[in-house]
Coordinates of C-alpha atoms in Angstrom, one line a residue:
M26 CA -53.9 8.2 29.8
T27 CA -50.2 8.2 30.9
T28 CA -47.0 9.7 29.7
T29 CA -43.5 9.0 30.7
S30 CA -41.3 11.6 32.5
D31 CA -37.5 11.5 32.4
E32 CA -35.7 11.9 35.7
H33 CA -32.2 13.2 36.0
D34 CA -31.0 13.0 39.6
D35 CA -28.0 14.5 40.4
D36 CA -26.8 11.5 41.6
E37 CA -28.2 13.1 44.0
G38 CA -30.7 10.8 44.1
I39 CA -34.3 11.2 44.1
D40 CA -34.8 14.9 43.4
T41 CA -34.9 15.8 39.8
E42 CA -36.5 19.2 39.5
D43 CA -35.4 21.9 37.3
D44 CA -36.7 25.4 36.7
A45 CA -40.1 26.1 38.0
S46 CA -42.6 27.8 35.8
D47 CA -45.7 29.4 37.1
T48 CA -49.0 27.5 36.7
D49 CA -52.0 28.7 38.4
G50 CA -50.2 31.6 40.3
S51 CA -49.8 29.5 43.4
D52 CA -48.0 26.4 42.3
N53 CA -44.8 25.8 40.2
T54 CA -44.2 23.1 37.8
A55 CA -40.6 21.5 37.6
D56 CA -39.1 20.0 34.5
A57 CA -36.9 17.0 35.0
E58 CA -33.6 18.0 36.1
D59 CA -31.4 15.2 37.0
D60 CA -30.2 14.0 37.7
A61 CA -28.2 12.5 35.5
S62 CA -29.4 12.8 38.7
D63 CA -27.4 12.9 41.3
T64 CA -28.8 11.4 40.0
D65 CA -27.5 12.3 41.9
G66 CA -27.3 15.1 37.8
S67 CA -27.4 14.0 34.5
D68 CA -27.7 10.8 36.4
N69 CA -30.9 8.8 35.4
T70 CA -32.1 8.6 38.8
A71 CA -31.6 11.0 41.4
D72 CA -28.7 13.6 43.5
A73 CA -28.0 12.5 42.4
E74 CA -26.0 14.7 42.9
D75 CA -27.7 15.0 41.6
D76 CA -26.8 14.4 41.5
A77 CA -29.6 12.8 37.8
P78 CA -31.5 10.4 34.5
I79 CA -31.5 12.3 31.3
D80 CA -34.0 12.1 28.4
N81 CA -35.5 8.6 28.7
G82 CA -32.2 6.9 29.6
D83 CA -34.1 4.0 31.1
E84 CA -37.3 2.3 30.4
A85 CA -40.0 2.7 33.0
T86 CA -39.9 0.1 35.7
D87 CA -42.8 1.0 37.8
T88 CA -44.9 -2.1 37.9
E89 CA -45.2 -4.4 40.8
D90 CA -44.0 -7.4 38.6
D91 CA -40.7 -5.6 38.2
A92 CA -40.2 -5.3 41.9
T93 CA -37.8 -7.6 43.6
T94 CA -37.8 -8.7 47.3
A95 CA -35.3 -5.8 48.1
A96 CA -37.9 -4.2 50.5
D97 CA -39.1 -7.4 52.0
P98 CA -37.7 -6.6 55.6
A99 CA -39.9 -3.4 55.5
V100 CA -43.0 -4.3 53.6
E101 CA -44.8 -5.7 56.6
N102 CA -44.7 -2.2 58.1
D103 CA -46.3 1.0 57.0
L104 CA -43.7 3.0 55.0
V105 CA -43.8 6.8 54.8
L106 CA -41.5 8.0 52.2
V107 CA -40.6 11.8 52.0
S108 CA -39.1 13.4 48.9
N109 CA -39.1 16.7 47.1
R110 CA -39.9 15.0 43.8
Q111 CA -43.2 13.1 43.5
P112 CA -43.3 9.8 41.8
Y113 CA -46.3 10.7 39.5
S114 CA -47.6 14.1 38.4
H115 CA -50.8 15.1 36.7
E116 CA -50.5 17.3 33.5
Y117 CA -52.8 18.6 30.7
D118 CA -52.3 17.3 27.2
D119 CA -52.7 19.4 24.2
D120 CA -56.5 18.7 24.2
G121 CA -56.8 19.7 27.8
D122 CA -57.3 16.3 29.1
V123 CA -55.5 15.2 32.3
V124 CA -52.7 12.8 31.8
V125 CA -50.4 11.0 34.3
D126 CA -46.7 11.8 34.0
R127 CA -44.7 8.7 35.1
P128 CA -41.1 8.3 36.2
A129 CA -38.7 6.8 33.6
G130 CA -36.2 4.8 35.5
G131 CA -34.0 5.9 38.3
L132 CA -34.6 6.0 42.0
T133 CA -38.2 7.2 41.9
A134 CA -39.2 4.3 39.5
G135 CA -37.2 1.9 41.7
L136 CA -39.0 3.1 44.9
D137 CA -42.3 2.9 43.4
P138 CA -42.8 -0.9 43.5
V139 CA -41.5 -0.8 47.1
M140 CA -44.3 1.6 48.1
Q141 CA -46.8 -0.6 46.1
R142 CA -45.7 -3.5 48.4
A143 CA -45.7 -1.5 51.6
H144 CA -49.1 0.2 50.9
G145 CA -47.7 3.2 52.6
T146 CA -47.7 7.0 52.0
W147 CA -45.4 9.0 49.7
I148 CA -45.2 12.6 50.7
A149 CA -43.9 15.1 48.1
W150 CA -44.3 18.5 46.4
G151 CA -47.3 18.5 44.2
D152 CA -45.8 20.3 41.1
G153 CA -48.0 19.1 38.4
E154 CA -50.1 21.5 36.4
A155 CA -53.3 19.4 36.9
D156 CA -52.4 17.9 40.2
R157 CA -55.1 19.8 42.2
E158 CA -57.8 18.7 39.9
V159 CA -57.4 14.9 40.7
T160 CA -56.2 15.3 44.3
G161 CA -58.7 15.0 47.2
D162 CA -59.5 17.6 49.8
D163 CA -57.0 15.8 52.2
G164 CA -54.3 16.4 49.7
T165 CA -53.9 12.7 48.7
V166 CA -54.4 10.7 45.6
R167 CA -54.1 7.0 45.3
M168 CA -51.3 5.6 43.0
P169 CA -50.4 4.1 40.6
P170 CA -53.5 4.7 38.6
E171 CA -53.8 1.0 37.3
D172 CA -53.3 -0.4 40.9
E173 CA -54.1 2.1 43.7
S174 CA -51.7 0.5 46.3
Y175 CA -50.5 3.6 48.2
A176 CA -51.4 7.1 49.0
L177 CA -49.5 10.0 47.4
K178 CA -49.7 13.0 49.7
R179 CA -49.1 16.2 47.9
I180 CA -47.6 19.2 49.6
W181 CA -48.8 22.4 48.0
L182 CA -46.0 25.2 47.8
S183 CA -46.4 28.8 46.8
D184 CA -44.2 30.6 44.2
D185 CA -42.4 32.2 47.1
E186 CA -41.9 29.0 48.9
V187 CA -40.4 27.3 45.9
Q188 CA -38.1 30.2 45.3
A189 CA -36.8 30.4 48.8
Y190 CA -37.0 26.8 50.0
Y191 CA -35.9 25.0 46.9
Y192 CA -33.9 27.6 44.6
G193 CA -32.9 29.5 47.7
Y194 CA -31.7 27.5 50.7
S195 CA -31.7 24.1 49.3
N196 CA -29.7 25.0 46.1
R197 CA -27.9 28.1 47.0
V198 CA -26.8 27.2 50.5
L199 CA -26.9 23.4 51.0
W200 CA -26.0 22.2 47.5
P201 CA -22.9 24.4 47.2
L202 CA -21.9 24.1 50.9
C203 CA -21.9 20.3 50.7
H204 CA -20.0 20.3 47.3
G205 CA -17.2 22.6 48.9
G206 CA -18.3 25.7 47.2
V207 CA -18.5 28.0 50.1
W208 CA -18.1 31.1 47.8
Q209 CA -21.3 30.1 45.9
T210 CA -23.6 30.2 48.9
E211 CA -26.2 32.9 49.6
Y212 CA -27.2 33.0 53.2
A213 CA -30.3 35.1 53.0
N214 CA -32.6 35.0 56.1
R215 CA -35.7 34.9 53.9
H216 CA -34.5 31.6 52.4
W217 CA -33.7 30.1 55.8
R218 CA -37.1 31.1 57.2
R219 CA -38.8 29.6 54.2
Y220 CA -36.8 26.5 54.5
Q221 CA -37.8 26.0 58.1
Q222 CA -41.4 26.5 57.3
V223 CA -41.5 24.1 54.3
N224 CA -39.7 21.4 56.3
G225 CA -42.4 22.1 58.9
K226 CA -45.1 21.5 56.3
F227 CA -43.6 18.1 55.4
A228 CA -43.1 17.2 59.0
D229 CA -46.8 17.8 59.8
A230 CA -47.8 15.7 57.0
V231 CA -45.6 12.9 58.2
V232 CA -47.1 13.2 61.8
D233 CA -50.5 12.8 60.2
A234 CA -49.6 9.8 58.2
I235 CA -47.6 7.6 60.6
G236 CA -48.9 4.9 62.9
D237 CA -47.3 2.9 65.6
D238 CA -45.3 0.6 63.3
S239 CA -44.4 3.2 60.6
I240 CA -41.1 3.7 59.0
V241 CA -40.3 7.2 57.9
W242 CA -37.6 7.6 55.2
F243 CA -36.6 11.1 54.3
Q244 CA -34.7 11.6 51.0
D245 CA -31.9 14.3 50.6
Y246 CA -30.9 17.7 51.5
H247 CA -34.3 19.3 51.1
F248 CA -35.4 18.0 54.6
A249 CA -32.6 18.5 57.0
L250 CA -34.9 20.0 59.7
A251 CA -37.9 17.7 59.3
P252 CA -36.6 14.8 61.2
R253 CA -36.4 16.9 64.4
Q254 CA -39.7 18.5 63.8
V255 CA -41.2 15.1 63.6
R256 CA -39.3 13.8 66.5
E257 CA -40.7 16.6 68.7
Q258 CA -44.2 15.6 68.1
V259 CA -43.8 11.9 67.9
P260 CA -40.8 10.9 70.1
D261 CA -40.9 7.2 69.4
A262 CA -41.1 7.5 65.6
L263 CA -38.6 5.3 63.6
L264 CA -36.9 7.8 61.3
A265 CA -34.4 7.1 58.5
H266 CA -32.7 9.6 56.1
F267 CA -30.6 9.3 53.1
W268 CA -28.4 12.2 52.1
H269 CA -27.8 11.9 48.4
I270 CA -25.1 14.5 48.0
T271 CA -21.6 14.8 49.5
W272 CA -21.0 15.8 53.1
P273 CA -18.1 18.3 53.5
G274 CA -15.5 18.5 56.4
W275 CA -15.9 20.6 59.3
D276 CA -13.7 23.5 58.0
T277 CA -16.3 23.9 55.2
F278 CA -19.4 23.1 57.0
R279 CA -18.7 25.6 59.9
A280 CA -19.1 28.4 57.4
C281 CA -22.9 27.8 57.5
P282 CA -24.7 30.1 59.9
Q283 CA -27.3 27.5 60.6
A284 CA -24.9 24.6 60.9
A285 CA -25.9 23.6 64.3
D286 CA -29.6 23.6 63.3
I287 CA -28.9 21.4 60.3
L288 CA -26.9 18.8 62.4
E289 CA -29.5 18.8 65.2
G290 CA -32.2 18.1 62.6
L291 CA -30.4 15.2 61.1
L292 CA -29.4 13.8 64.5
A293 CA -33.1 13.2 65.2
N294 CA -32.9 10.3 62.7
D295 CA -32.4 6.8 63.9
L296 CA -30.4 6.1 60.7
L297 CA -28.6 8.5 58.5
G298 CA -27.2 7.2 55.3
F299 CA -24.5 8.5 52.9
H300 CA -23.0 7.1 49.8
V301 CA -19.5 6.3 51.1
E302 CA -17.6 6.1 54.3
R303 CA -15.7 9.3 54.0
Y304 CA -19.0 11.3 54.0
C305 CA -20.0 9.4 57.2
Y306 CA -16.8 10.3 58.7
N307 CA -17.0 14.0 57.7
F308 CA -20.5 14.2 59.3
L309 CA -19.5 12.5 62.5
D310 CA -16.5 14.9 62.8
C311 CA -18.9 18.0 62.1
V312 CA -20.9 16.6 65.1
D313 CA -17.9 16.2 67.2
E314 CA -16.7 19.6 66.6
A315 CA -20.2 21.4 66.9
F316 CA -21.5 19.9 70.1
D317 CA -19.5 19.4 73.2
D318 CA -22.2 17.3 74.8
A319 CA -22.5 14.8 71.8
F320 CA -20.8 11.4 72.2
V321 CA -19.4 10.3 68.7
D322 CA -18.3 6.7 68.4
Y323 CA -16.1 6.5 65.2
D324 CA -15.7 2.9 65.4
D325 CA -19.4 1.9 65.3
N326 CA -20.5 5.1 63.4
R327 CA -23.1 6.2 66.1
V328 CA -23.9 9.5 67.8
Q329 CA -25.5 10.0 71.1
Y330 CA -27.0 13.3 71.5
E331 CA -29.7 14.6 74.0
G332 CA -30.7 11.0 74.8
H333 CA -31.0 9.7 71.3
T334 CA -28.8 7.5 69.2
T335 CA -28.2 8.1 65.4
H336 CA -26.7 5.3 63.5
V337 CA -24.6 6.6 60.5
A338 CA -23.8 4.2 57.6
A339 CA -22.7 4.1 54.1
F340 CA -25.0 2.6 51.5
P341 CA -23.5 3.3 47.9
L342 CA -26.4 4.0 45.7
G343 CA -26.9 1.6 42.5
I344 CA -28.8 1.7 39.4
D345 CA -31.3 -0.7 37.8
A346 CA -28.5 -2.4 35.9
N347 CA -30.5 -5.0 34.2
S348 CA -33.0 -2.4 32.8
V349 CA -30.2 -0.3 31.6
A350 CA -28.4 -3.1 29.9
Q351 CA -31.6 -4.3 28.3
S352 CA -32.3 -0.9 26.9
A353 CA -28.8 -0.9 25.4
A354 CA -29.4 -4.3 24.0
D355 CA -32.4 -3.0 22.2
T356 CA -30.4 -0.6 20.2
D357 CA -28.6 -1.6 17.1
E358 CA -25.5 -0.3 15.1
E359 CA -27.9 1.2 12.4
S360 CA -29.3 3.6 15.0
W361 CA -25.8 4.5 16.0
R362 CA -24.7 5.1 12.5
S363 CA -27.8 7.2 11.8
F364 CA -27.0 9.3 15.0
K365 CA -23.5 9.9 13.7
R366 CA -24.6 10.9 10.2
D367 CA -27.3 13.2 11.7
R368 CA -24.7 15.0 13.9
G369 CA -21.9 15.1 11.3
I370 CA -19.7 12.7 13.0
P371 CA -17.3 10.9 10.7
E372 CA -18.1 7.4 10.3
E373 CA -14.6 6.2 11.4
S374 CA -14.2 8.7 14.2
M375 CA -13.9 7.3 17.7
V376 CA -16.4 9.0 20.1
A377 CA -15.9 10.2 23.6
L378 CA -19.1 11.0 25.6
G379 CA -20.2 13.2 28.4
V380 CA -23.7 13.2 29.8
D381 CA -24.4 15.8 32.4
R382 CA -26.9 18.4 33.9
L383 CA -25.3 21.9 33.4
D384 CA -24.0 22.1 37.0
Y385 CA -20.8 23.7 38.2
T386 CA -20.1 20.5 40.2
K387 CA -19.8 18.3 37.1
G388 CA -16.5 19.7 35.7
I389 CA -17.7 20.3 32.2
V390 CA -15.5 23.4 31.6
E391 CA -12.6 21.5 33.0
R392 CA -13.3 18.6 30.7
L393 CA -13.5 20.8 27.6
K394 CA -10.1 22.4 28.6
A395 CA -8.6 18.9 28.8
L396 CA -10.0 18.1 25.3
E397 CA -8.6 21.3 24.0
E398 CA -5.1 20.4 25.3
F399 CA -5.5 16.8 24.0
W400 CA -6.2 18.0 20.4
R401 CA -3.4 20.8 20.7
T402 CA -0.7 18.5 21.8
R403 CA -1.8 15.5 19.7
P404 CA -2.8 17.0 16.3
E405 CA -2.9 13.5 14.9
W406 CA -6.2 12.9 16.7
Q407 CA -7.8 15.9 15.1
G408 CA -10.6 14.4 13.0
E409 CA -10.0 11.0 14.7
L410 CA -11.8 11.6 18.0
T411 CA -15.1 13.5 18.3
Y412 CA -16.5 14.6 21.7
V413 CA -20.3 14.5 22.2
Q414 CA -21.6 16.5 25.1
K415 CA -25.2 15.8 26.1
A416 CA -26.2 18.6 28.4
D417 CA -29.4 19.3 30.2
E418 CA -30.2 22.9 31.4
S419 CA -30.5 23.1 35.1
R420 CA -31.7 25.5 37.8
S421 CA -31.5 28.3 35.2
L422 CA -33.2 30.9 37.5
I423 CA -29.9 30.8 39.5
P424 CA -27.3 33.3 38.3
E425 CA -24.3 30.8 38.9
Y426 CA -26.0 28.3 36.6
Q427 CA -26.7 30.9 33.8
N428 CA -23.0 31.9 33.9
L429 CA -22.0 28.2 33.7
Q430 CA -24.2 27.8 30.6
S431 CA -22.5 30.7 28.9
N432 CA -19.0 29.5 29.8
V433 CA -19.7 26.0 28.4
E434 CA -21.2 27.3 25.0
E435 CA -18.2 29.7 24.9
A436 CA -15.7 27.0 25.3
V437 CA -17.5 24.7 22.7
E438 CA -17.5 27.5 20.2
R439 CA -13.9 28.4 20.8
I440 CA -12.7 24.7 20.3
N441 CA -14.7 24.2 17.3
E442 CA -13.3 27.4 15.7
R443 CA -9.9 26.4 16.7
F444 CA -9.7 22.9 15.4
G445 CA -12.8 22.2 13.3
T446 CA -12.8 21.8 9.5
D447 CA -15.5 21.6 6.9
E448 CA -15.5 17.8 7.4
W449 CA -15.1 17.5 11.2
T450 CA -16.7 19.3 14.2
P451 CA -14.6 18.5 17.4
V452 CA -17.3 19.0 19.9
V453 CA -20.9 18.0 19.1
Y454 CA -23.1 19.9 21.7
I455 CA -26.6 18.4 22.3
D456 CA -28.9 20.4 24.6
D457 CA -32.2 19.2 22.9
W458 CA -34.3 16.2 23.7
L459 CA -33.1 12.9 22.6
E460 CA -35.1 9.7 21.8
S461 CA -34.4 6.9 24.2
D462 CA -32.8 4.8 21.5
A463 CA -30.4 7.6 20.6
L464 CA -29.2 7.9 24.1
N465 CA -29.0 4.3 24.7
A466 CA -26.9 4.0 21.5
L467 CA -24.7 6.7 22.8
Y468 CA -24.1 4.8 26.1
R469 CA -23.4 1.6 24.2
Y470 CA -21.5 2.6 21.3
S471 CA -19.3 5.5 22.4
D472 CA -15.7 4.4 22.8
V473 CA -15.0 6.5 26.0
M474 CA -17.1 8.1 28.7
L475 CA -15.6 11.2 30.4
V476 CA -16.8 11.8 34.0
S477 CA -15.0 14.8 35.4
A478 CA -17.1 16.0 38.3
L479 CA -15.3 18.3 40.7
R480 CA -17.3 16.8 43.6
D481 CA -20.1 14.2 43.3
G482 CA -22.0 12.2 45.9
M483 CA -22.0 9.2 43.7
N484 CA -22.3 9.8 39.9
L485 CA -24.7 7.4 38.4
V486 CA -24.0 8.4 34.9
A487 CA -20.8 6.4 35.1
K488 CA -22.8 3.4 36.3
E489 CA -25.2 3.7 33.5
F490 CA -22.5 3.9 30.9
V491 CA -20.8 0.7 32.5
A492 CA -24.1 -1.2 32.5
S493 CA -24.8 -0.1 28.9
Q494 CA -21.4 -1.5 27.6
I495 CA -22.7 -5.0 27.0
D496 CA -20.1 -5.4 24.2
D497 CA -17.4 -4.8 26.9
D498 CA -15.3 -2.5 24.7
G499 CA -15.7 1.1 26.2
V500 CA -13.4 2.8 28.6
L501 CA -14.4 4.9 31.6
V502 CA -12.4 8.0 32.5
L503 CA -13.5 8.8 36.1
S504 CA -12.9 11.7 38.3
N505 CA -11.4 10.7 41.7
Q506 CA -13.6 13.3 43.3
T507 CA -16.9 11.1 42.8
G508 CA -18.4 8.6 45.1
A509 CA -18.3 6.1 42.3
H510 CA -14.6 6.2 42.2
E511 CA -14.4 4.1 45.3
Q512 CA -16.3 1.2 43.6
L513 CA -15.1 1.7 39.9
G514 CA -11.8 3.8 40.1
D515 CA -9.4 1.0 40.0
Q516 CA -10.7 -0.4 36.6
S517 CA -11.3 3.1 35.1
V518 CA -8.8 5.6 34.0
S519 CA -8.6 7.8 37.1
I520 CA -8.2 11.5 36.7
N521 CA -8.0 14.6 38.9
P522 CA -10.2 17.0 37.0
Y523 CA -8.3 20.1 37.9
D524 CA -5.1 18.8 36.3
T525 CA -5.5 19.6 32.7
Q526 CA -2.4 17.9 31.5
E527 CA -3.1 14.8 33.5
F528 CA -6.7 14.6 32.0
A529 CA -5.4 15.0 28.6
N530 CA -2.9 12.1 29.1
A531 CA -5.8 9.9 30.4
I532 CA -7.9 10.7 27.3
E533 CA -4.9 9.4 25.2
E534 CA -4.6 6.4 27.5
A535 CA -8.3 5.6 27.0
V536 CA -8.5 5.9 23.2
T537 CA -5.3 3.8 22.7
M538 CA -5.9 1.1 25.3
E539 CA -5.4 -2.4 23.9
E540 CA -8.7 -4.3 23.1
T541 CA -8.0 -7.1 25.5
E542 CA -7.4 -4.6 28.4
R543 CA -10.6 -2.7 27.5
H544 CA -12.5 -6.0 27.6
R545 CA -11.0 -7.1 31.0
R546 CA -11.7 -3.8 32.7
M547 CA -15.2 -3.2 31.4
R548 CA -16.2 -6.9 32.2
T549 CA -15.1 -6.3 35.9
L550 CA -16.9 -3.0 36.0
R551 CA -20.1 -4.4 34.7
E552 CA -20.0 -7.2 37.2
R553 CA -19.5 -4.7 40.0
V554 CA -22.3 -2.4 38.8
A555 CA -24.7 -5.4 38.5
D556 CA -23.8 -6.9 42.0
A557 CA -24.4 -3.5 43.7
D558 CA -27.6 -2.4 41.9
L559 CA -30.5 -0.4 43.1
D560 CA -32.2 -3.5 44.6
A561 CA -29.0 -4.3 46.6
W562 CA -29.0 -0.8 47.9
M563 CA -32.6 -0.8 49.1
A564 CA -32.1 -4.2 50.7
D565 CA -29.2 -3.0 52.7
V566 CA -31.0 0.1 53.8
F567 CA -34.0 -1.7 54.9
A568 CA -32.1 -4.5 56.6
E569 CA -30.2 -1.8 58.7
I570 CA -33.6 -0.1 59.5
E571 CA -35.0 -3.5 60.7
E572 CA -31.9 -4.1 62.9
I573 CA -32.4 -0.7 64.5
R574 CA -36.2 -1.5 65.1
E575 CA -35.2 -5.0 66.7
N576 CA -32.7 -3.4 69.0
R577 CA -35.2 -0.8 70.2
T578 CA -37.7 -3.4 70.9
V579 CA -35.2 -5.4 72.9
R580 CA -34.4 -2.3 75.1

C-alpha cells in the first residue's frame, strides 16, 4: 500500500523536512516542510529555499514512463545521489500496517525516475516511523516498491544528531548565514561537531557505494563537508554538488567561524552548482578572500586549490511545468466558487494569493504591511480585493520561527479588525491542509500572486503560479531579491519587499492592469517556465558533469 507525501522545498530544493517528532526514541520523523520548497519553501519541490511544494500542489510523477531523457548523459554510469530528504519513507497506517509514503511532485519526484534509469544508490536520512522494519541489515531497501530499480541507503540519526546537525548547524547557522541574516545565527560548538559527524556518516556511506564510474551528486547545504571527506578517502571520485539556497557575499560569510572549513569542503567537488550567476560570483569571491593559495578564474568560473579544480556554474532550477499545468487544467470554476464560499470570500472579489512556508526569509510580514498600506490609502479596494495566505508551519522547534508565526498571526488579526466588515474579511489565513484541487484552483484562478521573499535562492512558488495560469490572466508580483527574478522579473510587477509604499503601488498596478497586458505578460512567463523546466535543469547539470568527466579522461 502506498500513500502520497507533499514536499515543500524551500526552493531550496530537495530538502523538505519540518519539525521532527520522536518515534522510537532513536529516530525522528519529519513532516513535509517545503518547500514551497525552496522549494527551495512553500515551493512544491525543494530549497528550495527552500526553499518548498505545499499540500499536494503537484500530482506524483514518480513512474519511469514519466521520465524524459534529461539524464541520458549520466544513466550509463552509476549515480550516487545524496540528500537529507529521502524519496520514499515507510510509515504505519491506522491499522498498524506498513505503507509507503511517496513524494508528490517537486525535485524528489523529478529525480526518482533518473535514479530508476541509473540503477544507482540514493543516500538519505531514514526518518520514517516504519523505515527500520523494512530496511535490510546493510541499511538499504530497493525502490520504488513496484519496480525495484535502485538502492535507497538510509542513514539513521539519533535525536541529538537531528537537533544539532539539522535544526542546529544546518538551520541556525548555514540557512540564516546564506540568507544574509547573520544576527539569526547560533554558533554552538556542539552543533558544529554534530554537523561534522553526520556529514562523516553520509560520506562513509558514499565511499561504500561508489565504483570506478560513479557520479556522486550532493544536494544542498546539509552536506558542505561531505565532499572533502569523500575526496580524502577516494581521491579520483567524480563529485558534484548543487547548493539550493543563496550564497552570500564575503562580508557576510566571513562572520562564520567555520568559513574556511565550509569552503574547503565544497572545493572538493568537481562541479558546484548554484541557481544564478551572482551566487557563483559570491562563492568565487569568498574563496578568493579566504585562501591566498587558491587560484580563482572569474572568466571561466573555476577554482584551483590544493591541486584540484572545481568548476562553478549556474543552473536555474525549474519545475515540472507540464504536470503543474495539467493539475491546474483538471480544476474547474465550480471548485473555485466552492472554495470562495467556504472561506467567506465575496463572489465578485478579486483574489491575491501568497503560498509560503512560515520562514523569516519569505517576507510575509512585509507583505502584510504592504497590503495594510494598500487598503488604508485606497479604501475603494476594501471589499474588492481579498488576500489569501496559505502558510505551512516550518521548523517550529526553533525560537525564531515561533516568533515569526506569532508576528504573522498578530498582523492578520490587526488587519482584519481594522478593515474587516460583517461581509468581508481582508486576509483569509489558511494553515490547515488543502485538497490538491483546492490548491490548484488557488493557483489557477487567483488574480495576483504576491512573492515578497527577502532573500530566496530561486522561489519555485512563483514558477508554479505561472505554470498554473493556463488562462493567461493572472499577474505575478515578484521580489527582486529572488533568484526567479532574473528569469521572470521583466514580465512581472517587480518589487523591493522592504519598500512598503512601492509594494502597495505594485499591488495597485497588478489589480488594475489591462487585460491585454496581463495576457501578454503571462504568456511570455509561461513559455519561459516551460522551456526552463525540471528536465532542462537536470539535462544541463548532467551535461556539465559529463564534460568534466571527458576532460579528466583526456588528461
